[in-house]
Coordinates of N, CA and C and ligand atoms in Angstrom, one line a residue:
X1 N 8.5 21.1 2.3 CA 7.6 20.2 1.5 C 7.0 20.9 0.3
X2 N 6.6 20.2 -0.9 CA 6.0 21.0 -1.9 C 4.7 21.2 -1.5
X3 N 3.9 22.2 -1.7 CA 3.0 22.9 -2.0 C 2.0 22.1 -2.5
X4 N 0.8 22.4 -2.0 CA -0.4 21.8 -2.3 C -1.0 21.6 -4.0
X5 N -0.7 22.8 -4.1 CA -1.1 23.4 -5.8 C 0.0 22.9 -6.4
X6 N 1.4 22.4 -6.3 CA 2.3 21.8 -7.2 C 1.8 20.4 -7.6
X7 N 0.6 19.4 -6.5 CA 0.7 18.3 -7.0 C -0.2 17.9 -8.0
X8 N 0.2 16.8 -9.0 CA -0.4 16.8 -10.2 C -1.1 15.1 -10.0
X9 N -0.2 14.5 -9.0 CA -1.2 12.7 -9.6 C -0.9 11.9 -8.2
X10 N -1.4 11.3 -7.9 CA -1.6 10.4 -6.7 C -1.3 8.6 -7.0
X11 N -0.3 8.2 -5.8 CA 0.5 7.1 -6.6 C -0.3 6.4 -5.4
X12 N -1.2 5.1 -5.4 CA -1.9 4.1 -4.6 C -1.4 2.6 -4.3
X13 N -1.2 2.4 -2.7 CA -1.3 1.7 -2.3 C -2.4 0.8 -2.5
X14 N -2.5 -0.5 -2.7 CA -4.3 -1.2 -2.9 C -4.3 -1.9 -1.2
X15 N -3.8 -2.9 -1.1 CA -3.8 -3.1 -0.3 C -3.9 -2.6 1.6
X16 N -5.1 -2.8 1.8 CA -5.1 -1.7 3.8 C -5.2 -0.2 3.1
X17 N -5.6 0.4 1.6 CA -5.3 1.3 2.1 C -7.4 2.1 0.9
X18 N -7.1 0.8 -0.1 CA -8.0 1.2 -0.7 C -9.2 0.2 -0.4
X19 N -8.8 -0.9 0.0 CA -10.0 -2.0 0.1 C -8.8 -2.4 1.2
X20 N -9.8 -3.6 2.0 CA -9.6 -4.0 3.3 C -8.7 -5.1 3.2
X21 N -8.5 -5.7 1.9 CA -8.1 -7.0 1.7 C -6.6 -7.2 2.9
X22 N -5.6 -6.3 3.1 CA -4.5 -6.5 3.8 C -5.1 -7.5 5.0
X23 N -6.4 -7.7 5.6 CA -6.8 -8.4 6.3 C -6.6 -10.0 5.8
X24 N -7.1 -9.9 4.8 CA -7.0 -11.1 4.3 C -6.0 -11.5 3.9
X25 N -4.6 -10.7 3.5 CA -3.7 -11.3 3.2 C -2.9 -11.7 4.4
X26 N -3.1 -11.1 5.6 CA -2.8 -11.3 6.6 C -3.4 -12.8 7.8
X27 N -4.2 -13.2 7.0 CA -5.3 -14.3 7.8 C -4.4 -15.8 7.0
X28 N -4.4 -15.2 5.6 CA -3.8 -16.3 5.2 C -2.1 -16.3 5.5
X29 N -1.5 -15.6 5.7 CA -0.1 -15.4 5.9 C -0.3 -16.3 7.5
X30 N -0.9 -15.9 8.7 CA -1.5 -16.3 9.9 C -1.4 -18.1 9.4
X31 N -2.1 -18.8 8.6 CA -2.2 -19.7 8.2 C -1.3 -20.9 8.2
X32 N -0.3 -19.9 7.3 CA 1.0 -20.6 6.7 C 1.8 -20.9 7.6
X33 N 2.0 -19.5 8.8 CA 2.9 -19.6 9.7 C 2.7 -20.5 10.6
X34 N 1.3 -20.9 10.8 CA 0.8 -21.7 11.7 C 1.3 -23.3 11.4
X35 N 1.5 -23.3 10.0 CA 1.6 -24.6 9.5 C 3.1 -24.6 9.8
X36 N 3.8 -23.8 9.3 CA 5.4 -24.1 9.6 C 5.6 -24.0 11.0
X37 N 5.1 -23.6 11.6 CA 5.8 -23.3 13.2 C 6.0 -22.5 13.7
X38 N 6.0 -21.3 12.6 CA 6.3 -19.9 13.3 C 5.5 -18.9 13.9
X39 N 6.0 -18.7 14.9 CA 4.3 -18.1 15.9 C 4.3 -16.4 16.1
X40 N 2.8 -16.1 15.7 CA 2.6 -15.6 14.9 C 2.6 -13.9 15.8
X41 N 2.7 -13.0 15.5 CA 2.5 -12.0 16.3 C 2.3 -10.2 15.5
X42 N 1.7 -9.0 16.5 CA 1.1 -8.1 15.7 C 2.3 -7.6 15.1
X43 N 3.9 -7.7 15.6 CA 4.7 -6.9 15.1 C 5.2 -7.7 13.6
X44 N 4.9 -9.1 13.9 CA 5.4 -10.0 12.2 C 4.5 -9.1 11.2
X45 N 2.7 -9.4 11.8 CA 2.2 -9.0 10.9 C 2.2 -7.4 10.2
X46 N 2.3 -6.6 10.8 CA 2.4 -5.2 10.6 C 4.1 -5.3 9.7
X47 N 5.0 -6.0 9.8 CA 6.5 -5.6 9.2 C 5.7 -6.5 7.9
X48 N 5.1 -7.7 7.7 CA 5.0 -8.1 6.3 C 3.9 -7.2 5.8
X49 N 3.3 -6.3 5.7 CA 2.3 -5.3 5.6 C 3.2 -4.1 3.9
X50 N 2.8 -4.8 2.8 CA 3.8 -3.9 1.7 C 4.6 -5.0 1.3
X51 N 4.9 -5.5 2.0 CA 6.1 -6.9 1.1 C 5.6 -7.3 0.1
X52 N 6.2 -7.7 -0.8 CA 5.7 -9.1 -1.5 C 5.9 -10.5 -0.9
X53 N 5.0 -11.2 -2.0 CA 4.9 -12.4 -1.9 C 6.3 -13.3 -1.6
X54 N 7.3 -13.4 -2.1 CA 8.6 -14.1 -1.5 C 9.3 -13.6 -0.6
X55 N 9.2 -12.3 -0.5 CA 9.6 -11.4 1.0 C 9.1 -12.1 2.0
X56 N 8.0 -11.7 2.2 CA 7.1 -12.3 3.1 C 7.3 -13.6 3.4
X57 N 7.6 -14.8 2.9 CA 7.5 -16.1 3.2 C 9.0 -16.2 3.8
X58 N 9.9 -15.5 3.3 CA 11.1 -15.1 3.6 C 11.0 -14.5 5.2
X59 N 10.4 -13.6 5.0 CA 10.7 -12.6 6.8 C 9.7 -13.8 7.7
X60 N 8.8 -14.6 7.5 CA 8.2 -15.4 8.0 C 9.3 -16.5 8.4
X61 N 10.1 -17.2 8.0 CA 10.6 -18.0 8.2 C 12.2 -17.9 9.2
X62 N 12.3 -16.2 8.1 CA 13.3 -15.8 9.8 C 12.9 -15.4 11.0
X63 N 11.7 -14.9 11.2 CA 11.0 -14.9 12.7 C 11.3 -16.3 13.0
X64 N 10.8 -17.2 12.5 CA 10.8 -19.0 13.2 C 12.3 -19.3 12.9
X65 N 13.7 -18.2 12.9 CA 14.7 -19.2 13.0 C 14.7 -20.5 11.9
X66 N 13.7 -20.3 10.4 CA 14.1 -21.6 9.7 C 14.3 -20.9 8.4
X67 N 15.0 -20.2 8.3 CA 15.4 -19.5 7.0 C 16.0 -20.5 5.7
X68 N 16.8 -22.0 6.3 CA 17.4 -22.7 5.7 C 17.3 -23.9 5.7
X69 N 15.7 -23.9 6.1 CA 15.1 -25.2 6.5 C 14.5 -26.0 5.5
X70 N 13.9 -25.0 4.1 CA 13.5 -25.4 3.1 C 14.1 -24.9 1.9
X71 N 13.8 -26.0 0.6 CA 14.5 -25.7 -0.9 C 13.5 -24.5 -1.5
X72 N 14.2 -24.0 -2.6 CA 12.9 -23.1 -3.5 C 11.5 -23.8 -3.5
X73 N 12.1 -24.7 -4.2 CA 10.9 -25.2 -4.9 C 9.6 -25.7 -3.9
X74 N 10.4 -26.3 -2.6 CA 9.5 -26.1 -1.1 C 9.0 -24.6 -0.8
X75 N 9.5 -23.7 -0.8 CA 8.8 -21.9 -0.7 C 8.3 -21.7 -1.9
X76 N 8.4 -21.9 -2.6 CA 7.7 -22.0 -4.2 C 6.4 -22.4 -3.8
X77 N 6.1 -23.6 -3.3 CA 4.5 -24.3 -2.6 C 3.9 -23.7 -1.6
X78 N 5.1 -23.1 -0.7 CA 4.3 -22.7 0.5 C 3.6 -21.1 -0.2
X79 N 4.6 -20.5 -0.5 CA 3.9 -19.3 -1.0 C 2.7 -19.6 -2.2
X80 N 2.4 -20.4 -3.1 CA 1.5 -20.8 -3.8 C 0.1 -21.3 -2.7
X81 N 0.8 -22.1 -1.8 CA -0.7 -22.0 -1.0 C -1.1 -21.0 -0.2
X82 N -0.1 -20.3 0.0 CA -0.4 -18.8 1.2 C -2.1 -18.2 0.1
X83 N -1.1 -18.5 -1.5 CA -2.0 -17.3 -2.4 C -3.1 -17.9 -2.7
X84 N -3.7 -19.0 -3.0 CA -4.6 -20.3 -3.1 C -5.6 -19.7 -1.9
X85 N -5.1 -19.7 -0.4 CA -6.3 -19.6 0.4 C -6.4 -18.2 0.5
X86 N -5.8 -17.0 0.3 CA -5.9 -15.9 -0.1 C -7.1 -15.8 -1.0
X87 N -6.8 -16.3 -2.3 CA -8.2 -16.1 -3.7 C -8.9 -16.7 -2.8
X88 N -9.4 -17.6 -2.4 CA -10.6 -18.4 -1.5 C -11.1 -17.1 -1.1
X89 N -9.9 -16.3 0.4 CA -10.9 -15.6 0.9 C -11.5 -14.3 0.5
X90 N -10.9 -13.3 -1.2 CA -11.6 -12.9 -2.4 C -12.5 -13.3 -2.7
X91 N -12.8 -14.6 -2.9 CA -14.2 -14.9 -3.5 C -15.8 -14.3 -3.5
X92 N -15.5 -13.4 -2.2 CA -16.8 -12.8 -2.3 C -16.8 -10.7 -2.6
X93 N -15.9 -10.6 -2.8 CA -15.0 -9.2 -3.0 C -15.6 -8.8 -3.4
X94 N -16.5 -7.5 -3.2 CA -17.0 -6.7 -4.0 C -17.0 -5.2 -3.3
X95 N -17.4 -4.5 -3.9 CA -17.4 -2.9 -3.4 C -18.0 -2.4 -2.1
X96 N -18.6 -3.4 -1.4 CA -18.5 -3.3 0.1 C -17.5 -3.4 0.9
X97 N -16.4 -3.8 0.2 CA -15.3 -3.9 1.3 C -14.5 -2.6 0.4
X98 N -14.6 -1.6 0.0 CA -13.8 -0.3 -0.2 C -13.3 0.4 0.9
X99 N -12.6 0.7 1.5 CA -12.6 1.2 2.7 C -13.1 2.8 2.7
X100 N -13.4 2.9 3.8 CA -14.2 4.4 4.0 C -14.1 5.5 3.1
X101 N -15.0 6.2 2.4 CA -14.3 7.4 2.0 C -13.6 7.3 0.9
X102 N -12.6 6.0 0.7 CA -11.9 6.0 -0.4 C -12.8 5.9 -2.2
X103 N -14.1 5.0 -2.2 CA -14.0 5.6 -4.0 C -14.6 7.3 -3.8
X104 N -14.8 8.1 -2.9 CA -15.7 9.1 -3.1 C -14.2 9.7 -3.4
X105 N -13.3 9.3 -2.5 CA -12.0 10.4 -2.6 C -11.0 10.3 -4.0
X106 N -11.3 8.9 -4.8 CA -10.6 8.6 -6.0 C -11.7 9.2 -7.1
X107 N -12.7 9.1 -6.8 CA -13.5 9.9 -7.9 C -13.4 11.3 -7.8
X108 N -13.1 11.9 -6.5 CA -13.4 13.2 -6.6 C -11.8 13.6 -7.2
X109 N -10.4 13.3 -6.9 CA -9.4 12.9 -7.6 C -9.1 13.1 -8.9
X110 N -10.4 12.1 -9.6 CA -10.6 12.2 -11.0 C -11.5 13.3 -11.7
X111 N -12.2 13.9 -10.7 CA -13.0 15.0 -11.3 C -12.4 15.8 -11.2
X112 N -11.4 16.3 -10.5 CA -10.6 17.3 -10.2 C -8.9 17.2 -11.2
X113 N -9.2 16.0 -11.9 CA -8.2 15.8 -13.4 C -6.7 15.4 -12.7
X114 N -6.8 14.8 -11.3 CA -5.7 14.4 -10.7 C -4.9 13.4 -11.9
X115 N -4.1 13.1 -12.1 CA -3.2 11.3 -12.2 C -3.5 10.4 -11.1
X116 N -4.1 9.2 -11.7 CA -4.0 8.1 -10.7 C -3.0 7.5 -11.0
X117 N -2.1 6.5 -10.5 CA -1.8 5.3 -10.7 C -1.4 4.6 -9.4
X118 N -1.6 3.3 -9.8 CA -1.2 2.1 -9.2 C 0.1 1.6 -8.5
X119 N 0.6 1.2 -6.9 CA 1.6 1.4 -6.9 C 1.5 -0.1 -5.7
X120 N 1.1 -1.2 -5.7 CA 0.6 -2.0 -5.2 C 1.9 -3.2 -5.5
X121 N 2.5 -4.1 -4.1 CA 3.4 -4.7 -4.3 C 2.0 -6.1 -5.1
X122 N 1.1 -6.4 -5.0 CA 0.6 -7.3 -5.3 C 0.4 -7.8 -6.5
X123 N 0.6 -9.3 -7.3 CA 0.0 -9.7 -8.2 C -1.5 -9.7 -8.5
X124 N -1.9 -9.7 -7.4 CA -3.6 -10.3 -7.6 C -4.2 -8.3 -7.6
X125 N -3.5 -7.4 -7.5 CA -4.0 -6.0 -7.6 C -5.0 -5.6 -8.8
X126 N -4.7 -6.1 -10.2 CA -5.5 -6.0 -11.2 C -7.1 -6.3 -10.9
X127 N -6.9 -7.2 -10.3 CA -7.9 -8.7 -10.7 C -8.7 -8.0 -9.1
X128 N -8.2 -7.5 -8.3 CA -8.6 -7.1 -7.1 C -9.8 -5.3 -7.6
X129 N -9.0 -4.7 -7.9 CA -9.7 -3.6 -8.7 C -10.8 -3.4 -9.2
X130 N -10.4 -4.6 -10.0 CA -11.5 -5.0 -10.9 C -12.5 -4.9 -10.2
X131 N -12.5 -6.2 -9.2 CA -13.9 -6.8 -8.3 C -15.0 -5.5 -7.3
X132 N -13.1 -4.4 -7.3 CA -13.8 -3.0 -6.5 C -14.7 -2.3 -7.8
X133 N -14.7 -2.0 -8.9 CA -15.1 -1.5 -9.5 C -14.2 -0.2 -9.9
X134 N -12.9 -0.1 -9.4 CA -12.1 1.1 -9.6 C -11.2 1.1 -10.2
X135 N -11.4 0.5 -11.2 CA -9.8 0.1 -12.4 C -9.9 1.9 -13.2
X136 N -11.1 1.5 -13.6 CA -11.5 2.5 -14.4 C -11.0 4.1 -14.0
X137 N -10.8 4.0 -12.6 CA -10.1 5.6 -12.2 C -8.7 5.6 -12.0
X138 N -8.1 4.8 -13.2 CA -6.6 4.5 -13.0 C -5.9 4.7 -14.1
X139 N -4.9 5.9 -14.1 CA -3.9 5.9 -15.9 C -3.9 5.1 -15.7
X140 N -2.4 4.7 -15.0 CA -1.6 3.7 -15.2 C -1.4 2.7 -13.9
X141 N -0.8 1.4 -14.0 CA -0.5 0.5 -12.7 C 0.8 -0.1 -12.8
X142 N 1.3 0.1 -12.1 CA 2.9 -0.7 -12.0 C 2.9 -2.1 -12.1
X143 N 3.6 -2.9 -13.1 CA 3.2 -4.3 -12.8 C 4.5 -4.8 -11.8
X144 N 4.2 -5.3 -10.4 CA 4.9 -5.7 -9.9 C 6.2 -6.6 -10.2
X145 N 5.3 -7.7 -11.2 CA 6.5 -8.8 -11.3 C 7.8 -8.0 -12.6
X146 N 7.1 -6.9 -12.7 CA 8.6 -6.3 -13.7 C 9.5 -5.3 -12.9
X147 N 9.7 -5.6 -11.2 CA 10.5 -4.9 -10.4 C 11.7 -5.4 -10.2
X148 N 12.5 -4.6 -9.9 CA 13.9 -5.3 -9.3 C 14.2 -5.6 -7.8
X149 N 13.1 -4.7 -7.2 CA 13.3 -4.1 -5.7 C 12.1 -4.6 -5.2
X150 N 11.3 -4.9 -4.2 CA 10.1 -4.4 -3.5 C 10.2 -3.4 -2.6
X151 N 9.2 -3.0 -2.0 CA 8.8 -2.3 -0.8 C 9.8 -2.7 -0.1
X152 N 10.9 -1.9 1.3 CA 10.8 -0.4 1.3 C 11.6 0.3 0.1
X153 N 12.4 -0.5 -1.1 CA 13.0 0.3 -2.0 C 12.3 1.3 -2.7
X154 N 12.8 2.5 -2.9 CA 11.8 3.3 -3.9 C 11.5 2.9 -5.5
X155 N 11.9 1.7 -5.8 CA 11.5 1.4 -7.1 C 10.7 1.8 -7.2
X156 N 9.2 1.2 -6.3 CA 7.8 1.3 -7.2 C 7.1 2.2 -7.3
X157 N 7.4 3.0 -6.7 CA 6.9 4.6 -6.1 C 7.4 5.5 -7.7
X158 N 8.8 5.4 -7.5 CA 9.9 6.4 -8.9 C 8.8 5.5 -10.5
X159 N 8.9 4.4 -10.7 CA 8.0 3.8 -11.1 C 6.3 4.5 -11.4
X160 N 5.4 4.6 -10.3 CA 4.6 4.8 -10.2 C 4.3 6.8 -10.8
X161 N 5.3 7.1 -10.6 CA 5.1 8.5 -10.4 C 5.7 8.3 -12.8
X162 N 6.3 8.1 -12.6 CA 6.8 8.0 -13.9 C 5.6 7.4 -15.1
X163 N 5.0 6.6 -15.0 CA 4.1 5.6 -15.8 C 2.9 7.1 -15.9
X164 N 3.1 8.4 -15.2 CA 1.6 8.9 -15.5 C 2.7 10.8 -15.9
X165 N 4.0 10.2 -16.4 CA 5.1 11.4 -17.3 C 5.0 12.0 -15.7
X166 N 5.0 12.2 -14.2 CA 5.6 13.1 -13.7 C 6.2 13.0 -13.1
X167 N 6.8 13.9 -12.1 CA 7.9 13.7 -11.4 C 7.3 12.9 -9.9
X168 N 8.1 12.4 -9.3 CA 7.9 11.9 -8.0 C 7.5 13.7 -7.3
X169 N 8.4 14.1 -7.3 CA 7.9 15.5 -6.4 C 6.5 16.5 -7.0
X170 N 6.1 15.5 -8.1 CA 4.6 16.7 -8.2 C 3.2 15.3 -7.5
X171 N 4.0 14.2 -7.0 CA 2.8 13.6 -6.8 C 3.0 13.3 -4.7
X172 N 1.7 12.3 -4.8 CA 1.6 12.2 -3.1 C 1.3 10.8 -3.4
X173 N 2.0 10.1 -2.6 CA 1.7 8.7 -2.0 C 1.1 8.1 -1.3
X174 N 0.3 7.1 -1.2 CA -0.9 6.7 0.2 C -0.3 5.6 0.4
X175 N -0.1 5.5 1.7 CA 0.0 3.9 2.0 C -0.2 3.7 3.5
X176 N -0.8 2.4 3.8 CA -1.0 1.5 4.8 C 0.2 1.2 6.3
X177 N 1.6 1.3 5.2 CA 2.5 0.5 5.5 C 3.6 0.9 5.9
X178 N 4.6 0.8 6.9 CA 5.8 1.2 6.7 C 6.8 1.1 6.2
X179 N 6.9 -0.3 5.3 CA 7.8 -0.5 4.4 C 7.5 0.7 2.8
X180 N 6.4 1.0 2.5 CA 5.3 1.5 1.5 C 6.1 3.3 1.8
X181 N 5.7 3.7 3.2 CA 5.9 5.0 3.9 C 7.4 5.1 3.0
X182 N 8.6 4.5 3.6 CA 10.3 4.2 3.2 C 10.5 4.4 1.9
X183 N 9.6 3.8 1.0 CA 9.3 3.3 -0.3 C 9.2 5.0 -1.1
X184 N 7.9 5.1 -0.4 CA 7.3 6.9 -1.1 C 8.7 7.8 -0.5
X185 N 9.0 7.9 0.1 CA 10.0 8.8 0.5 C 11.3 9.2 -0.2
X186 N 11.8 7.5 -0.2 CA 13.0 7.6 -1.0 C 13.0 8.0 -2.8
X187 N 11.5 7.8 -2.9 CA 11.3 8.2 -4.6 C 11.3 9.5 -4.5
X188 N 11.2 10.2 -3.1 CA 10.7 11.8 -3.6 C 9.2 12.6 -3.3
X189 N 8.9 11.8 -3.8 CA 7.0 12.0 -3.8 C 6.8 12.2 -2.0
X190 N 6.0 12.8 -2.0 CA 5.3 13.0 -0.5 C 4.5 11.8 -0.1
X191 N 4.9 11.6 1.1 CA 4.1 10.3 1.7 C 2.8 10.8 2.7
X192 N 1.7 9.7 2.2 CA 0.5 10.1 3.0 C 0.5 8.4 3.6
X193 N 0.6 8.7 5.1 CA 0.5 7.6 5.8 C -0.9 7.4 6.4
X194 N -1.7 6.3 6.2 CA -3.0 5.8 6.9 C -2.9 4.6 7.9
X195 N -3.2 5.4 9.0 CA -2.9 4.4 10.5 C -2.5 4.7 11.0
X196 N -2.2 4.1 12.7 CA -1.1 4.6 13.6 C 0.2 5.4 13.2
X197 N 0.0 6.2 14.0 CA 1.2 7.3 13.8 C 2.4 7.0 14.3
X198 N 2.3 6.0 15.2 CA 3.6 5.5 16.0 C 4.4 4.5 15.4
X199 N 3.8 3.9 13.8 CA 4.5 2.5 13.3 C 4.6 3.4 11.8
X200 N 3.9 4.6 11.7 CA 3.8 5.2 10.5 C 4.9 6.7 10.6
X201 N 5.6 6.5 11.5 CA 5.9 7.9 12.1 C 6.9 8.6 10.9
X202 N 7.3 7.8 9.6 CA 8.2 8.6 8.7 C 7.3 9.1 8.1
X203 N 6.3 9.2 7.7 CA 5.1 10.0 6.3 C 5.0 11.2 6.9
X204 N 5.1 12.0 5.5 CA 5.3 13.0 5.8 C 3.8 13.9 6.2
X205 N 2.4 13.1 6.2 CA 1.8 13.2 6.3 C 0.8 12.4 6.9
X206 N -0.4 12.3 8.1 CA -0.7 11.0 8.5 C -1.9 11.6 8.9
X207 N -2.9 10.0 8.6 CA -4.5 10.2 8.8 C -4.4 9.0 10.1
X208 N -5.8 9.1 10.3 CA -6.0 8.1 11.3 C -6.5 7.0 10.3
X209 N -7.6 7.3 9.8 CA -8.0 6.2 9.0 C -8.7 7.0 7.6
X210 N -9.1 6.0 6.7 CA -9.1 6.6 5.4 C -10.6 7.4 5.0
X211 N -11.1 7.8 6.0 CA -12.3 8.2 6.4 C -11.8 9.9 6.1
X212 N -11.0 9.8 6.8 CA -10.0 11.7 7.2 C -9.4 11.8 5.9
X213 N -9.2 11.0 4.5 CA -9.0 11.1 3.8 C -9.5 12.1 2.6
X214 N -9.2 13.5 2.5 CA -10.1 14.4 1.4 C -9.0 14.9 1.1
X215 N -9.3 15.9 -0.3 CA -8.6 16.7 -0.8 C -8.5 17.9 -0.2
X216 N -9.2 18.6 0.9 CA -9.3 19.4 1.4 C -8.8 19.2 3.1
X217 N -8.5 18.1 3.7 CA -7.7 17.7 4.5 C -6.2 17.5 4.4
X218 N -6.5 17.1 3.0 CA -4.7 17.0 2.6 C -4.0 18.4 2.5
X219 N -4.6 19.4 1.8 CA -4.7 20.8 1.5 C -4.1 21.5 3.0
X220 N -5.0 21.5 3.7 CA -5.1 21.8 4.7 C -3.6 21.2 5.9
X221 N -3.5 20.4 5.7 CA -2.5 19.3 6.5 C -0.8 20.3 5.6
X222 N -1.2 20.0 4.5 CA 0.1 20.3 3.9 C 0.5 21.6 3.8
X223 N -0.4 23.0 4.3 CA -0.2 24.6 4.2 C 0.5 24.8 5.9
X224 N -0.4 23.8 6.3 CA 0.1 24.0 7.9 C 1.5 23.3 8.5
X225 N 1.8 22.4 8.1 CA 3.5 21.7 7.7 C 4.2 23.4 7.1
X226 N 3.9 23.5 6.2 CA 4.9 24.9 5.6 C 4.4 25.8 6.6
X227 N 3.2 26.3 7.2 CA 3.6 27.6 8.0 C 4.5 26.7 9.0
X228 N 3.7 25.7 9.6 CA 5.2 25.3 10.8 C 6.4 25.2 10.3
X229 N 7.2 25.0 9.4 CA 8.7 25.1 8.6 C 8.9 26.6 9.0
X230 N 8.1 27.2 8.8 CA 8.5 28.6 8.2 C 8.6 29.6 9.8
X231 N 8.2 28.5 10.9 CA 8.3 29.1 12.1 C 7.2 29.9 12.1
X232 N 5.9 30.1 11.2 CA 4.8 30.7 11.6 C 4.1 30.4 12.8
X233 N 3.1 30.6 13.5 CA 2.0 30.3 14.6 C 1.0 29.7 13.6
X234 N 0.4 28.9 13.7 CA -0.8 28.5 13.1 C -1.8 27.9 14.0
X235 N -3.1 28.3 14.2 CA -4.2 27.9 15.0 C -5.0 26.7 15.2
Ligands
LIG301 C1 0.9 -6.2 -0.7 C2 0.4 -6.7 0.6 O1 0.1 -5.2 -1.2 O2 1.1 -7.2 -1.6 C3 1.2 -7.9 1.2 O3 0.4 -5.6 1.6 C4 1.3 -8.9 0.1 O4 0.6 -8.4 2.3 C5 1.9 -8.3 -1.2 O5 2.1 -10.0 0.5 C6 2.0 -9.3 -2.3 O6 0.8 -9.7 -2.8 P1 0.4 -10.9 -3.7 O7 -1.0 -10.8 -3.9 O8 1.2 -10.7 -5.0 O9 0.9 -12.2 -3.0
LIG302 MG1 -0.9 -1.8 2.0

């Protein structure tokens, strides 16, 4: 693995990883599937966790066996309403729902002259930011709808690391997700997985929750990976 002191910028997940919203996109997804038929469970929801929006309505429909049950322009509405009661349940968004730890760890990031950028499968990520108050600690953001690939392809990661001039291997990736985890990996960049270790088990790096998240935990996490490579003992 690279070295602690090689990395130059940190590529962000928004969603479950910076603000809580993955809840919400999840409640409203819960929704939809309730309306079509398809019943609903923790392993659907954790695999749509990083998708985008037509993905998602897509892996939804093949859980319920009706992949070919509707036209576009019918998934065109369902996904429009998924996103409809989604903004509803934004409406009150503000910098209480940050998750733990995370603006102290993106400011301190920025004092420390890290790269940020954006690496969020979401449309509504801009507009979500904003409401956190944390646009402002960001070079650059990947705009999703100019992808070829989603999540787990490494488009948006190779992407992400690129929009702030560096390489995937001088940055570190955060994410929620395991499609997100697949994603950071295949670009190169080091993956920092937040959550279970048992659905997150490819990152090359993993917190429990984003509380454990510091610059001096990561430090620390990533010297001890290299003494263990190197067959050292470490305490
Ligand atoms: C990801 C979320 O960040 O964005 C997914 O984890 C969501 O749950 C995806 O489906 C797309 O978001 P949006 O806001 O463009 O529908
Ligand atoms: Mg996420």
């Amino acid at each position: 693995m690279t070295k602690f002191e090689q990395i130059k910028g940190f590529l962000f997940d928004l969603d479950g990883v910076i603000a809580n919203t993955s809840a919400y996109h999840s409640i409203a997804w819960h929704q939809l599937a309730d309306k079509l038929g398809v019943t609903w469970s923790d392993e659907l929801a954790n695999n749509l966790k990083g998708v985008g929006r037509m993905n998602s309505l897509n892996l939804i429909l093949k859980y319920g066996n009706k992949e070919n049950e509707y036209t576009e322009e019918q998934k065109e509405a369902f996904a429009k309403e998924k996103n409809d009661n989604y903004l509803k349940l934004l409406d009150h968004l503000d910098k209480s729902e940050i998750l733990p730890g995370m603006e102290d760890f993106i400011k301190d990031l920025s004092d420390h002259h890290y790269l940020i950028s954006l690496a969020s499968s979401s449309k509504n990520s801009p507009m979500v930011l904003e409401k956190l108050d944390l646009a402002k600690y960001f070079d650059a953001k990947v705009d999703p709808a100019t992808l070829k690939h989603g999540k787990p392809d490494p488009e948006i990661y190779t992407r992400a690391a690129e929009v702030l001039n560096l390489k995937p291997e001088e940055c570190i990736g955060v994410e929620d997700a395991s499609a997100g985890v697949k994603s950071i990996n295949g670009s190169g960049a080091i993956s920092l997985g937040i959550g279970d270790p048992r659905i997150l088990n490819e990152a090359d790096l993993n917190f429990k929750d984003t509380s454990e998240v510091t610059l001096t935990n990561i430090k620390r996490a990533m010297d001890m990976d290299l003494l263990e490579k190197a067959g050292v003992e470490s305490k």
